XYZ file of C-alpha atoms in Angstrom:
384
model
C 38.530 -26.855 -78.194
C 34.863 -25.777 -78.819
C 33.672 -26.939 -75.434
C 36.731 -25.504 -73.447
C 35.927 -21.981 -75.745
C 32.327 -22.031 -74.286
C 33.369 -23.163 -70.948
C 35.872 -20.188 -70.514
C 33.344 -17.027 -70.257
C 30.898 -19.119 -68.369
C 33.290 -19.533 -65.507
C 34.359 -15.953 -65.676
C 30.708 -14.856 -65.419
C 30.178 -17.050 -62.413
C 33.476 -15.768 -60.421
C 32.180 -12.182 -60.983
C 29.010 -12.969 -59.697
C 30.095 -14.788 -56.476
C 32.762 -11.544 -56.145
C 29.859 -9.054 -56.420
C 27.696 -11.259 -54.119
C 30.583 -11.370 -51.405
C 31.080 -7.586 -51.673
C 27.502 -7.251 -51.225
C 27.672 -9.467 -48.060
C 30.303 -7.549 -46.501
C 28.809 -4.194 -47.049
C 25.498 -5.405 -45.433
C 27.393 -6.884 -42.627
C 29.343 -3.581 -42.382
C 26.021 -1.744 -42.287
C 24.318 -4.001 -39.602
C 27.548 -3.707 -37.543
C 26.972 0.097 -37.664
C 23.231 -0.207 -36.739
C 23.980 -2.490 -33.749
C 26.643 0.163 -32.458
C 24.199 2.899 -32.803
C 21.428 0.834 -30.943
C 23.966 0.156 -28.026
C 25.037 3.943 -27.939
C 21.172 4.516 -27.450
C 20.847 2.028 -24.931
C 23.832 3.555 -23.064
C 22.529 7.123 -23.236
C 18.984 6.018 -21.841
C 20.557 4.234 -19.001
C 21.739 7.307 -17.609
C 18.644 9.642 -17.963
C 16.776 10.367 -14.682
C 14.003 7.918 -13.413
C 11.386 10.577 -14.169
C 12.567 10.920 -17.968
C 12.647 7.391 -18.378
C 9.132 6.650 -17.392
C 7.444 9.283 -18.788
C 5.454 7.589 -21.599
C 4.285 5.459 -18.681
C 2.876 8.345 -16.490
C -0.919 8.468 -16.582
C -2.483 11.509 -18.782
C -3.885 13.591 -16.092
C -0.174 13.483 -14.346
C 1.553 14.228 -17.682
C -0.792 17.178 -18.284
C -0.464 18.524 -14.702
C 3.623 18.211 -14.911
C 3.266 20.209 -18.187
C 1.287 22.801 -16.943
C 3.380 23.228 -13.604
C 6.522 23.374 -15.437
C 5.694 25.366 -18.277
C 1.976 26.977 -18.002
C 1.021 24.371 -20.762
C -2.749 23.997 -20.376
C -3.383 22.519 -23.565
C -3.417 18.980 -22.345
C -5.236 19.932 -19.309
C -7.958 21.294 -21.423
C -8.130 18.307 -23.769
C -8.699 16.156 -20.816
C -12.300 14.579 -20.347
C -13.523 15.418 -17.166
C -16.035 13.054 -15.169
C -18.633 15.677 -13.707
C -21.981 17.526 -13.920
C -22.976 19.479 -16.698
C -22.454 22.875 -14.733
C -19.154 21.556 -13.216
C -16.770 24.437 -11.475
C -13.700 22.001 -11.734
C -11.891 24.106 -14.442
C -12.422 27.843 -13.954
C -12.310 30.288 -16.543
C -9.774 32.536 -14.609
C -7.126 29.647 -14.878
C -7.971 27.145 -11.921
C -7.490 23.794 -12.581
C -8.391 20.398 -10.735
C -5.395 18.668 -9.291
C -4.805 15.188 -11.064
C -6.205 12.461 -9.047
C -2.973 11.088 -8.024
C -1.791 14.353 -6.572
C -5.025 15.066 -5.213
C -5.263 11.625 -3.260
C -1.323 12.053 -1.929
C -2.635 15.589 -0.250
C -5.667 14.117 1.323
C -3.649 10.925 2.466
C -1.219 13.398 4.231
C -3.729 15.472 5.748
C -5.857 12.575 7.197
C -2.653 11.184 8.767
C -0.998 14.508 10.017
C -3.943 16.392 11.146
C -4.989 15.417 14.590
C -8.930 16.680 14.857
C -9.394 15.542 11.516
C -8.232 12.098 12.130
C -10.895 11.558 14.885
C -13.701 13.716 13.687
C -16.377 12.953 11.320
C -15.152 14.006 7.786
C -18.080 14.787 4.957
C -17.295 15.124 1.451
C -20.366 17.551 0.102
C -20.833 19.694 -3.506
C -22.801 22.502 -1.664
C -21.351 25.518 -0.266
C -23.056 24.547 3.106
C -23.676 21.299 5.015
C -26.500 20.913 7.509
C -26.282 18.523 10.193
C -29.607 17.412 11.907
C -29.256 16.677 15.702
C -31.745 15.238 18.181
C -30.506 16.041 21.557
C -33.867 15.698 23.488
C -35.224 12.463 24.861
C -38.591 11.505 24.084
C -41.150 11.113 26.956
C -42.308 7.821 28.350
C -44.505 6.708 31.358
C -45.920 3.751 33.161
C -49.562 2.714 32.929
C -51.711 0.051 33.487
C -53.365 -2.351 31.219
C -57.028 -0.324 31.393
C -55.413 2.973 32.361
C -55.394 5.926 30.100
C -52.095 6.762 28.054
C -51.165 10.638 28.848
C -49.271 12.431 26.155
C -45.122 12.546 26.243
C -42.954 14.889 25.364
C -41.815 15.004 21.710
C -38.256 15.182 20.947
C -36.946 18.394 19.302
C -34.688 18.304 16.118
C -32.014 21.361 15.583
C -30.356 21.789 12.274
C -26.555 22.571 12.621
C -25.334 24.549 9.362
C -21.621 24.011 8.682
C -20.546 26.753 6.134
C -17.529 25.786 3.816
C -14.554 28.251 3.627
C -11.895 28.650 1.291
C -8.464 27.384 2.452
C -5.560 28.116 0.209
C -1.661 27.941 -0.040
C 0.774 29.675 -2.064
C 4.323 27.642 -2.812
C 6.653 28.794 -4.830
C 9.669 27.513 -6.970
C 12.380 28.750 -9.260
C 11.770 28.528 -12.755
C 15.197 26.735 -13.167
C 14.124 24.087 -10.750
C 10.681 23.428 -12.560
C 12.761 23.004 -15.634
C 14.866 20.339 -14.576
C 13.235 17.193 -15.529
C 14.842 15.176 -12.655
C 12.975 17.211 -10.172
C 9.789 15.588 -8.856
C 7.579 18.611 -8.937
C 4.444 16.532 -8.081
C 5.736 15.290 -4.733
C 7.298 18.515 -3.735
C 3.825 20.564 -4.588
C 1.615 18.044 -2.758
C 4.054 17.948 0.332
C 3.934 21.976 0.716
C 0.208 22.084 -0.109
C -0.581 19.326 2.685
C 1.813 20.754 5.433
C 0.163 24.211 4.820
C -3.071 22.948 4.849
C -2.758 20.814 7.830
C -1.539 23.592 10.279
C -4.278 25.770 8.907
C -6.828 23.156 9.315
C -5.615 22.142 13.060
C -5.640 25.590 14.136
C -9.311 26.370 12.859
C -10.747 23.105 14.124
C -9.440 24.080 17.663
C -10.013 27.602 18.004
C -11.154 28.941 14.869
C -13.775 32.140 15.296
C -15.985 31.025 12.182
C -15.438 34.168 10.364
C -13.992 32.911 6.834
C -12.682 29.725 8.610
C -14.327 26.812 10.600
C -15.563 27.129 14.015
C -13.139 25.559 16.573
C -14.547 23.712 19.548
C -12.939 25.736 22.190
C -14.407 28.787 20.842
C -17.862 27.931 22.430
C -18.781 29.119 25.940
C -17.436 26.388 28.568
C -19.466 26.274 31.670
C -19.105 23.964 34.761
C -20.232 20.393 34.019
C -22.972 20.381 36.726
C -24.666 23.451 34.951
C -24.245 22.307 31.298
C -26.550 22.918 28.842
C -27.049 22.628 25.022
C -24.945 25.059 22.905
C -22.027 25.434 25.550
C -19.205 22.862 26.531
C -18.952 21.250 29.938
C -15.584 21.343 32.057
C -14.351 19.998 35.123
C -11.846 22.127 37.184
C -8.275 20.908 38.647
C -9.089 22.924 41.638
C -5.641 24.490 41.441
C -5.088 27.741 39.605
C -3.071 27.043 36.451
C -2.075 23.552 37.564
C -2.697 19.926 38.669
C -3.482 19.245 42.303
C -0.133 19.148 44.180
C -1.310 16.104 45.993
C -3.458 13.980 43.807
C -2.844 15.436 40.257
C -4.482 12.350 38.741
C -8.260 12.971 40.218
C -8.555 15.772 37.802
C -8.261 13.110 34.969
C -10.659 10.571 36.398
C -13.226 13.335 36.863
C -12.890 14.444 33.512
C -13.565 10.986 32.231
C -16.413 10.507 34.099
C -18.034 13.761 33.264
C -18.567 12.595 29.926
C -21.591 10.315 29.404
C -21.085 6.097 29.098
C -22.525 6.456 25.454
C -19.751 8.787 24.307
C -16.542 6.848 26.699
C -16.546 4.181 24.112
C -14.980 6.121 21.276
C -13.545 8.838 23.585
C -9.810 10.379 23.040
C -7.955 12.769 24.844
C -6.717 15.791 23.076
C -3.764 17.875 24.096
C -0.416 19.605 22.943
C 2.814 18.134 23.675
C 3.822 20.412 26.783
C 0.593 19.270 28.380
C 1.263 15.745 27.612
C 4.726 15.912 29.087
C 3.242 16.713 32.413
C 0.693 14.248 32.273
C 2.726 11.516 31.318
C 4.716 11.865 34.515
C 1.695 10.963 36.577
C 1.384 7.677 38.629
C -1.274 5.794 40.156
C -1.283 4.944 44.065
C 1.254 1.744 43.335
C 3.528 3.854 41.349
C 2.542 2.873 37.707
C 2.393 5.341 35.185
C -1.090 6.229 33.957
C 0.539 7.168 30.500
C 1.109 3.968 28.185
C 2.559 4.055 24.652
C 1.371 2.746 22.065
C 2.350 -1.122 20.877
C 3.474 0.219 17.334
C 4.401 3.438 15.429
C 0.656 3.649 13.951
C -0.981 3.164 17.623
C -1.616 6.136 19.679
C -0.378 6.474 23.473
C -2.934 5.932 25.679
C -3.784 7.521 29.244
C -6.036 5.491 31.736
C -6.969 3.092 28.453
C -7.949 6.060 26.179
C -5.846 7.074 23.110
C -4.453 10.487 23.245
C -4.260 13.074 20.268
C -1.364 15.610 20.043
C -2.704 18.805 18.897
C 0.089 21.732 19.183
C -2.964 24.102 18.731
C -4.454 23.009 21.975
C -3.491 25.780 24.825
C -0.595 25.088 27.267
C -1.459 24.456 31.006
C -2.107 28.100 32.508
C -4.300 30.003 34.794
C -7.852 28.787 33.685
C -6.659 27.530 30.347
C -8.985 24.618 28.897
C -5.806 22.721 27.913
C -7.092 19.177 27.904
C -10.328 17.830 26.060
C -11.875 14.319 26.237
C -14.776 13.075 24.199
C -15.822 11.396 21.220
C -14.960 13.566 18.394
C -16.596 11.483 15.693
C -20.114 12.446 17.149
C -18.827 15.820 18.675
C -17.295 17.528 15.821
C -18.154 17.337 12.034
C -15.729 18.364 9.167
C -17.369 18.996 5.877
C -15.330 19.625 2.751
C -15.447 19.802 -1.105
C -13.422 16.727 -2.463
C -11.701 18.799 -5.528
C -8.223 20.866 -5.032
C -7.569 23.827 -7.163
C -4.124 24.697 -8.556
C -3.389 28.190 -10.430
C 0.088 28.964 -11.741
C 1.081 32.422 -11.398
C 4.582 33.101 -13.246
C 4.558 36.996 -12.876
C 4.364 37.929 -9.339
C 7.476 36.661 -8.047
C 10.055 36.702 -10.978
C 12.266 34.416 -11.313
C 10.013 32.415 -9.178
C 6.640 30.865 -9.905
C 3.685 30.712 -7.696
C 1.536 28.312 -7.422
C -2.051 29.072 -5.728
C -3.618 26.006 -4.304
C -7.057 26.044 -2.635
C -9.981 23.934 -1.421
C -13.293 24.193 0.304
C -13.727 23.208 4.120
C -15.655 23.952 7.086
C -15.973 22.663 10.620
C -18.205 22.881 13.599
C -19.411 21.071 16.814
C -22.431 19.004 16.070
C -22.963 17.488 19.561
C -22.125 19.582 22.536
C -22.546 16.649 24.792
C -19.898 14.549 23.131
C -16.945 16.927 24.282
C -15.801 17.926 27.867
C -12.906 20.091 28.930
C -10.293 20.060 31.656
C -10.062 23.573 33.227
C -6.742 24.611 35.196
C -8.410 26.913 37.738
C -10.110 26.495 41.108
C -13.790 26.499 39.809
């Protein structure tokens, strides 16, 4: 009896403990199930978020800072970014100008190099000053024959010219609605880069061809054109087609041949034709004596068309074929034309001037000028 009396309470205690442990297990399992459901719900929600939002944490600090500034004008992150530069840097201006983040800047520059025709064949120099000087030796050193014992006469000394290319400010001002900027799925960086690059491309192309040098680059067609037989430094030599406002009716390709060989042999190695689409349409119809087209399309989309073996650059800012028009240029533009620019781009945000839109004022400094007048020749559609 005594043994059974003691065994009863122990069994009851053990049964109670097991019941409590089982209840704890069930409660813990219920909590884990609830937590798993919450995690699954968050996973389903994040799967439907826009790609830009989902990748926000992986974005580089410069891009996140620029994005916050463009969307809401928050410049705190931009100001906190460490900038690599000289002690007296003009990268961040007191009036609200900011450097474009490197990725956006590179994208804009890439589009400019791909789309801007003269830029694609000219020499491009990045400078930090407001003026870029090019030293040019366009004269020849004297030389003469002499005998072993004969006296050596003094020969001519080459002259060095300095061509100064002033940098001018090029700007663009795209705008977007604040609602569009607030949309997290909208890729504002790509949009802004495309708008700026398109505007800069059109403005640069026009200036590099026909800019007058006043607050813009000096275009190569701005210089005086003279018959190639009487060419002198400071002007561009031209060859005439012999027909007023057109190619010759009987031998239209002869003018193209004359233009090619008006250029010195040292420049023909890297020479290209520059013309607009309407002129290219007329030239493309030309055939040689055997009926073969002089124009040959590039073998791939990345290669330009070729005329008599030389690449053709299409620049819509070249003049159309007309009376006395210089509608075709031929030359080594890498030697003949130089573009100088500062590598930095700046953006200012203006949410007030065009409400409910936000204006973005983007600017860069660029200049251009002819640096070798013997490297470019023109075709004049006239009798002389």
